[in-house]
mmCIF file with all atom_site columns, C-alpha atoms in Angstrom:
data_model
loop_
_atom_site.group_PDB
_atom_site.id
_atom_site.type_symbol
_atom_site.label_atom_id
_atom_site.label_alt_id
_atom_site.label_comp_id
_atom_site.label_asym_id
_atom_site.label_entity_id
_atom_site.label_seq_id
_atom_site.pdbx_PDB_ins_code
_atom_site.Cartn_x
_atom_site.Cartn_y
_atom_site.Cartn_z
_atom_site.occupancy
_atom_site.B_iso_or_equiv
_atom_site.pdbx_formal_charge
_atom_site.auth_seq_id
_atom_site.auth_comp_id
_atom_site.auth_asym_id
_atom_site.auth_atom_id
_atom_site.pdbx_PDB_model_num
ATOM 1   C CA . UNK A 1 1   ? -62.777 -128.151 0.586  1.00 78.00 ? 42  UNK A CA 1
ATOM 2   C CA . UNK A 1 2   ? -65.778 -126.724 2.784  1.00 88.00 ? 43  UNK A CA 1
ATOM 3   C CA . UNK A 1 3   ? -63.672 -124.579 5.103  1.00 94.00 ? 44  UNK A CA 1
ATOM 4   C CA . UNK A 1 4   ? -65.332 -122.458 7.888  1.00 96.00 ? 45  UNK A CA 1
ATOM 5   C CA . UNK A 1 5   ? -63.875 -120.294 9.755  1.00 96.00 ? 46  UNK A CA 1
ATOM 6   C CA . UNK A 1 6   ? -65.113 -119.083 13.315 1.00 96.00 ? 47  UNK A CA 1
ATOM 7   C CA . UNK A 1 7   ? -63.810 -115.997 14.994 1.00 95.00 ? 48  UNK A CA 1
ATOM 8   C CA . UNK A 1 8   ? -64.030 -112.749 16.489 1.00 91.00 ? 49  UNK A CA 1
ATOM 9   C CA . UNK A 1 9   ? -63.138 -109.565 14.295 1.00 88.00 ? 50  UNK A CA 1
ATOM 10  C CA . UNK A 1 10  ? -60.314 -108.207 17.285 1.00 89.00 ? 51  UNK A CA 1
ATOM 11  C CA . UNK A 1 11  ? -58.578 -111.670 17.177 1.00 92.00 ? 52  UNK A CA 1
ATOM 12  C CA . UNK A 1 12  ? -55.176 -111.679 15.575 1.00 96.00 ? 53  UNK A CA 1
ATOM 13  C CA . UNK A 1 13  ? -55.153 -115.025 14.999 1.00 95.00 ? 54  UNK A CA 1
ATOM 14  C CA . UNK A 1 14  ? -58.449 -115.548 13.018 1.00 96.00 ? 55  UNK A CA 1
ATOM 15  C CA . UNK A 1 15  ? -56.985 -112.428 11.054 1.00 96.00 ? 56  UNK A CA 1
ATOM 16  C CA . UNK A 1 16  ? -53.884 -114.670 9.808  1.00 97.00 ? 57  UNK A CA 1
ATOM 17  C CA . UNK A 1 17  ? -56.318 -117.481 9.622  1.00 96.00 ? 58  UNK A CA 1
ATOM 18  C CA . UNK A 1 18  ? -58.067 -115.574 7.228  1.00 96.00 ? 59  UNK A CA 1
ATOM 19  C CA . UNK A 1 19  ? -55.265 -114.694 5.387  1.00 97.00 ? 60  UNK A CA 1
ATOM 20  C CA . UNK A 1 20  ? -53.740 -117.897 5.233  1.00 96.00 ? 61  UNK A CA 1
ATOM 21  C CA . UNK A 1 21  ? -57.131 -118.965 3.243  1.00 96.00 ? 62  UNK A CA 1
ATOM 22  C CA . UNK A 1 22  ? -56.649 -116.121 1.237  1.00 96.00 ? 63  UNK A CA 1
ATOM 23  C CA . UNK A 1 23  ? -53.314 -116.327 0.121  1.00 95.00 ? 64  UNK A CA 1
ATOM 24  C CA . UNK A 1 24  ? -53.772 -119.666 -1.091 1.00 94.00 ? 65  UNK A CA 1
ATOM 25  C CA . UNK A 1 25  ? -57.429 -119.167 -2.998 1.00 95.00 ? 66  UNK A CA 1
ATOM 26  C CA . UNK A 1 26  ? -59.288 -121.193 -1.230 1.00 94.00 ? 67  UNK A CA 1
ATOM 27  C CA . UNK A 1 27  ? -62.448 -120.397 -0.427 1.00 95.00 ? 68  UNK A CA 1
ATOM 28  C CA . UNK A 1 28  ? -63.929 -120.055 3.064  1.00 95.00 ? 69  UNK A CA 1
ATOM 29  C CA . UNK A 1 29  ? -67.217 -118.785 5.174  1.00 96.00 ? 70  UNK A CA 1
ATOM 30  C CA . UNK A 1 30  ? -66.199 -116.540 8.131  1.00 96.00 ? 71  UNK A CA 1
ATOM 31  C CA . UNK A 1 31  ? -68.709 -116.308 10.825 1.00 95.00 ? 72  UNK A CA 1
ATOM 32  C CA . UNK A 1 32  ? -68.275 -113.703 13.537 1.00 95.00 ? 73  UNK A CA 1
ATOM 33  C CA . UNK A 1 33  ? -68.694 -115.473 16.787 1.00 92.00 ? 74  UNK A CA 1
ATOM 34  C CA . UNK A 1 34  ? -69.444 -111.716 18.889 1.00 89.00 ? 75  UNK A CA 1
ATOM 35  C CA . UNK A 1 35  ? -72.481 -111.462 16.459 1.00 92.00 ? 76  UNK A CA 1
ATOM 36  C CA . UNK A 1 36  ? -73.641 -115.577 15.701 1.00 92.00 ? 77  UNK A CA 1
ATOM 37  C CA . UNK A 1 37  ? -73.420 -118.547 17.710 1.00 90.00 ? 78  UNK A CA 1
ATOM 38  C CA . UNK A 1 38  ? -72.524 -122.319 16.932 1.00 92.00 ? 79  UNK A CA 1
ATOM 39  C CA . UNK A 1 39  ? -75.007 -124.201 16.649 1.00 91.00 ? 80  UNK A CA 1
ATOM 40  C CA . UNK A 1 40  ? -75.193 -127.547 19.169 1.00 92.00 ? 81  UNK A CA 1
ATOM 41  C CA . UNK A 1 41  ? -74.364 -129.446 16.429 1.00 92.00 ? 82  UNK A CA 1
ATOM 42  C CA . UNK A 1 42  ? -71.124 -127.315 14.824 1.00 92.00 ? 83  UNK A CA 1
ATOM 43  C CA . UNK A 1 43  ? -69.905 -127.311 18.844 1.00 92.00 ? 84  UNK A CA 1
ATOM 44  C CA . UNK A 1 44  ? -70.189 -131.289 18.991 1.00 92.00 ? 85  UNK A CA 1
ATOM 45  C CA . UNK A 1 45  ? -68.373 -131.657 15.398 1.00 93.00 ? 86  UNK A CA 1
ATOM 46  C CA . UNK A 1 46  ? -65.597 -129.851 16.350 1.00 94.00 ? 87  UNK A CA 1
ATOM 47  C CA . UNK A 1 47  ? -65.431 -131.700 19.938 1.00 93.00 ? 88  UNK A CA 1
ATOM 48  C CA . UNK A 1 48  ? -65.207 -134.715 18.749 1.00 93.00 ? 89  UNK A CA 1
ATOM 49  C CA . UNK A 1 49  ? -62.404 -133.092 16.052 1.00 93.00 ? 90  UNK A CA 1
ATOM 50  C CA . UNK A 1 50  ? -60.349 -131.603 18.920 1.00 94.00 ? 91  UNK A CA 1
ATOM 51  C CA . UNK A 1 51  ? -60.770 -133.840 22.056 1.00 92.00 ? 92  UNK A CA 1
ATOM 52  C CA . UNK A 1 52  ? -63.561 -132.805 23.518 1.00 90.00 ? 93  UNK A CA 1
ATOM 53  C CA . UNK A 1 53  ? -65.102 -129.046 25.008 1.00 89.00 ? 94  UNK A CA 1
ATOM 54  C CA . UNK A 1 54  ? -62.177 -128.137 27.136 1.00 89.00 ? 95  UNK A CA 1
ATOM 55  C CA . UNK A 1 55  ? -59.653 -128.085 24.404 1.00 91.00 ? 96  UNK A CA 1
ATOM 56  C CA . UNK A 1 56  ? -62.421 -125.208 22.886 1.00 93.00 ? 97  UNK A CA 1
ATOM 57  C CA . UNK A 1 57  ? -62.579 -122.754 25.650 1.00 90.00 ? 98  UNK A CA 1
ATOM 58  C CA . UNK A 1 58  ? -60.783 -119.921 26.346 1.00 87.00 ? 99  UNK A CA 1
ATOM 59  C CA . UNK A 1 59  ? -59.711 -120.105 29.852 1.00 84.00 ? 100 UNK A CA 1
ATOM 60  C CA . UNK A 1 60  ? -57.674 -116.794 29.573 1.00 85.00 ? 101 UNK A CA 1
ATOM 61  C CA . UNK A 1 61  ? -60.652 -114.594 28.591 1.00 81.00 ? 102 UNK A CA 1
ATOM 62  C CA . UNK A 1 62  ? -62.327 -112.198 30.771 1.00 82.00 ? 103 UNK A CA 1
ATOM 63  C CA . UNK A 1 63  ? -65.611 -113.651 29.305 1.00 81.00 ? 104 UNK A CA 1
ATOM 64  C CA . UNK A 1 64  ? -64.593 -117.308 30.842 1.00 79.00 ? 105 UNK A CA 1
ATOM 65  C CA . UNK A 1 65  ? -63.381 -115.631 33.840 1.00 79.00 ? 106 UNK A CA 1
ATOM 66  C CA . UNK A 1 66  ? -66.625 -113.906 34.854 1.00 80.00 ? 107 UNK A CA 1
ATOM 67  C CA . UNK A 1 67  ? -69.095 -116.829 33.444 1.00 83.00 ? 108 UNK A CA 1
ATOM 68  C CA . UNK A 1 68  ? -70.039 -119.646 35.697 1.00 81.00 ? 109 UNK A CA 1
ATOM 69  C CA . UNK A 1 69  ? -68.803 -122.707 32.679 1.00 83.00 ? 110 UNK A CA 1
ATOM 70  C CA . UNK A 1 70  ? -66.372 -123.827 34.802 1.00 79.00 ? 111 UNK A CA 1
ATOM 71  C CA . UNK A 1 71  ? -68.511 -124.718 37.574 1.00 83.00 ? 112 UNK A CA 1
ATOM 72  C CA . UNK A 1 72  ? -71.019 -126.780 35.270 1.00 83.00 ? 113 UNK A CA 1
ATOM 73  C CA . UNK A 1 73  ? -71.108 -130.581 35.563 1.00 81.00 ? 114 UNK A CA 1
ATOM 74  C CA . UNK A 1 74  ? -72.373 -131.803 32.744 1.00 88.00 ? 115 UNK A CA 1
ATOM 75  C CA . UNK A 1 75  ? -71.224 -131.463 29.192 1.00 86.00 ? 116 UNK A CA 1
ATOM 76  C CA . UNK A 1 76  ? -74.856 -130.543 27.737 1.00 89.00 ? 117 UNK A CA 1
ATOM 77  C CA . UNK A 1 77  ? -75.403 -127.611 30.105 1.00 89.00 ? 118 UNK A CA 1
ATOM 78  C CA . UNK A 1 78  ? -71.990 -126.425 29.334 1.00 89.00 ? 119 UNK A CA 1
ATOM 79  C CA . UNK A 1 79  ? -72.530 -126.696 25.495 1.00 88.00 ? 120 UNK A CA 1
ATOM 80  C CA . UNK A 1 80  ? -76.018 -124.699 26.262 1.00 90.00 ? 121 UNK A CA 1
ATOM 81  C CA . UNK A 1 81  ? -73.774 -121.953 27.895 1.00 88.00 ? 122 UNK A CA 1
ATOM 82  C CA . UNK A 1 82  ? -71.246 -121.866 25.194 1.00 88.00 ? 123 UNK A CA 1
ATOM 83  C CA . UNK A 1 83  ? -74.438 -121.485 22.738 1.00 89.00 ? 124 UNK A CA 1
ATOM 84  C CA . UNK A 1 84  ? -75.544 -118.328 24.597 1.00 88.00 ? 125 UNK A CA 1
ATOM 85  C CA . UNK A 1 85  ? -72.292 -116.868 25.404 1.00 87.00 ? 126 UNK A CA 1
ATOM 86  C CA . UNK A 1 86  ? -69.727 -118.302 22.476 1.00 88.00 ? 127 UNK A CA 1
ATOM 87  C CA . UNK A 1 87  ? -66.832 -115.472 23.256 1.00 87.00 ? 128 UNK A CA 1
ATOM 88  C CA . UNK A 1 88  ? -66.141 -118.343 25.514 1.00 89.00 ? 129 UNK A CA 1
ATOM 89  C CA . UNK A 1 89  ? -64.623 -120.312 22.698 1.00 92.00 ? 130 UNK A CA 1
ATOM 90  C CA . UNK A 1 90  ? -60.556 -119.754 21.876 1.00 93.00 ? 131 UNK A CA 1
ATOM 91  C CA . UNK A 1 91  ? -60.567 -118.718 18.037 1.00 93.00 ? 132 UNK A CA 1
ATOM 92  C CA . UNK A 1 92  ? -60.063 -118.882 15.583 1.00 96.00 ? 133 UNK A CA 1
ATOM 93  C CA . UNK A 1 93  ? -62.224 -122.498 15.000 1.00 96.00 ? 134 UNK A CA 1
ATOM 94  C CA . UNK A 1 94  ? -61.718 -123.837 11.115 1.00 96.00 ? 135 UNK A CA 1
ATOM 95  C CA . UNK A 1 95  ? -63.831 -126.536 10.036 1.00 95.00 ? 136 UNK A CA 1
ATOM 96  C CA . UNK A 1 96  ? -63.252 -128.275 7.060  1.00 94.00 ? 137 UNK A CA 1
ATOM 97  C CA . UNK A 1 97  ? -66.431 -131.055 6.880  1.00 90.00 ? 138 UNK A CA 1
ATOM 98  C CA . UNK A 1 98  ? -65.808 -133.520 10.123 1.00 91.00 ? 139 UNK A CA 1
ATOM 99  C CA . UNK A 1 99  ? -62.433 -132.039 10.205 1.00 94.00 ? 140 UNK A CA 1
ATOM 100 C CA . UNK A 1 100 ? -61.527 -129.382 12.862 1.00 95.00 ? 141 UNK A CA 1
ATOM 101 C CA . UNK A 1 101 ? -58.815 -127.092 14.407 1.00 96.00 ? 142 UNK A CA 1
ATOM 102 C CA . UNK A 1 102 ? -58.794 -124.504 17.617 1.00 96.00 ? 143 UNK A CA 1
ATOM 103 C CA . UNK A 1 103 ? -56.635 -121.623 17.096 1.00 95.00 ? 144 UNK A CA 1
ATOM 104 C CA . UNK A 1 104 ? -53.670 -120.752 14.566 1.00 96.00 ? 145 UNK A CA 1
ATOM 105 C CA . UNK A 1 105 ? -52.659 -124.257 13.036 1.00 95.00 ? 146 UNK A CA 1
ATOM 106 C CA . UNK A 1 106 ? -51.133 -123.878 9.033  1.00 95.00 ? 147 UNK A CA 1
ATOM 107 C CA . UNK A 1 107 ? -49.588 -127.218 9.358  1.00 96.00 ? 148 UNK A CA 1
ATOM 108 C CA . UNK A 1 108 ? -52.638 -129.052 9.749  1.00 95.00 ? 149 UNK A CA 1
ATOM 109 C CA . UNK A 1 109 ? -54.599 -126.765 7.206  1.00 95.00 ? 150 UNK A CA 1
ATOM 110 C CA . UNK A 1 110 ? -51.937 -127.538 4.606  1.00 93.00 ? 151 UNK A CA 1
ATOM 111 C CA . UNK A 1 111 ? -52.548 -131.350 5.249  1.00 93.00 ? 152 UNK A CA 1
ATOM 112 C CA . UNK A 1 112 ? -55.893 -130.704 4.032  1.00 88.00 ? 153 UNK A CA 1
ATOM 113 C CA . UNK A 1 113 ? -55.143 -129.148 0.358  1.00 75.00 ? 154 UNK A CA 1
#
């Protein structure tokens, strides 16, 4: 397993996410989303894992509130946005190769030990 996890240090859930990967010894890569971006190519993987962008953002946050992501037509520039502003993204985001999963979701990580 090649898991990655994506999150912001506040967030309670990629805390137990973290755990959860601890507690069972398996290895992971954290990467702190309010210091390091996704790269076009880790946002694509995971849309194509999840169902597409919309199922990735965080429409609650104050940071998709006050950004302008909504109002984009087209995926790409939206992607581009998400890029340069990725506290846009719900978290946490685990990866596991072309596998992925948006927020707090053991029962599908356990599927994949």
């Amino acid at each position: 397993m090649n898991i990655q996890i994506f999150g912001k240090s506040k967030c309670f859930d990629t805390k137990k996410a973290e755990r959860y990967f601890k507690e069972r010894r398996i290895k992971y890569q954290y990467v702190d989303l309010s210091k390091f971006s996704m790269s076009k190519g880790e946002i694509k993987s995971v849309m194509s894992a999840v169902g597409g962008l919309d199922n990735m953002l965080d429409s609650e946050s104050k940071s998709f509130k006050s950004s302008t992501v909504s109002y984009l037509a087209y995926e790409e520039d939206k992607i581009e946005k998400i890029m340069h502003a990725p506290l846009l993204l719900k978290t946490p985001i685990v990866r596991n190769g072309k596998k992925a999963t948006v927020g707090y979701c053991p029962e599908i990580w356990a599927q994949w030990e």
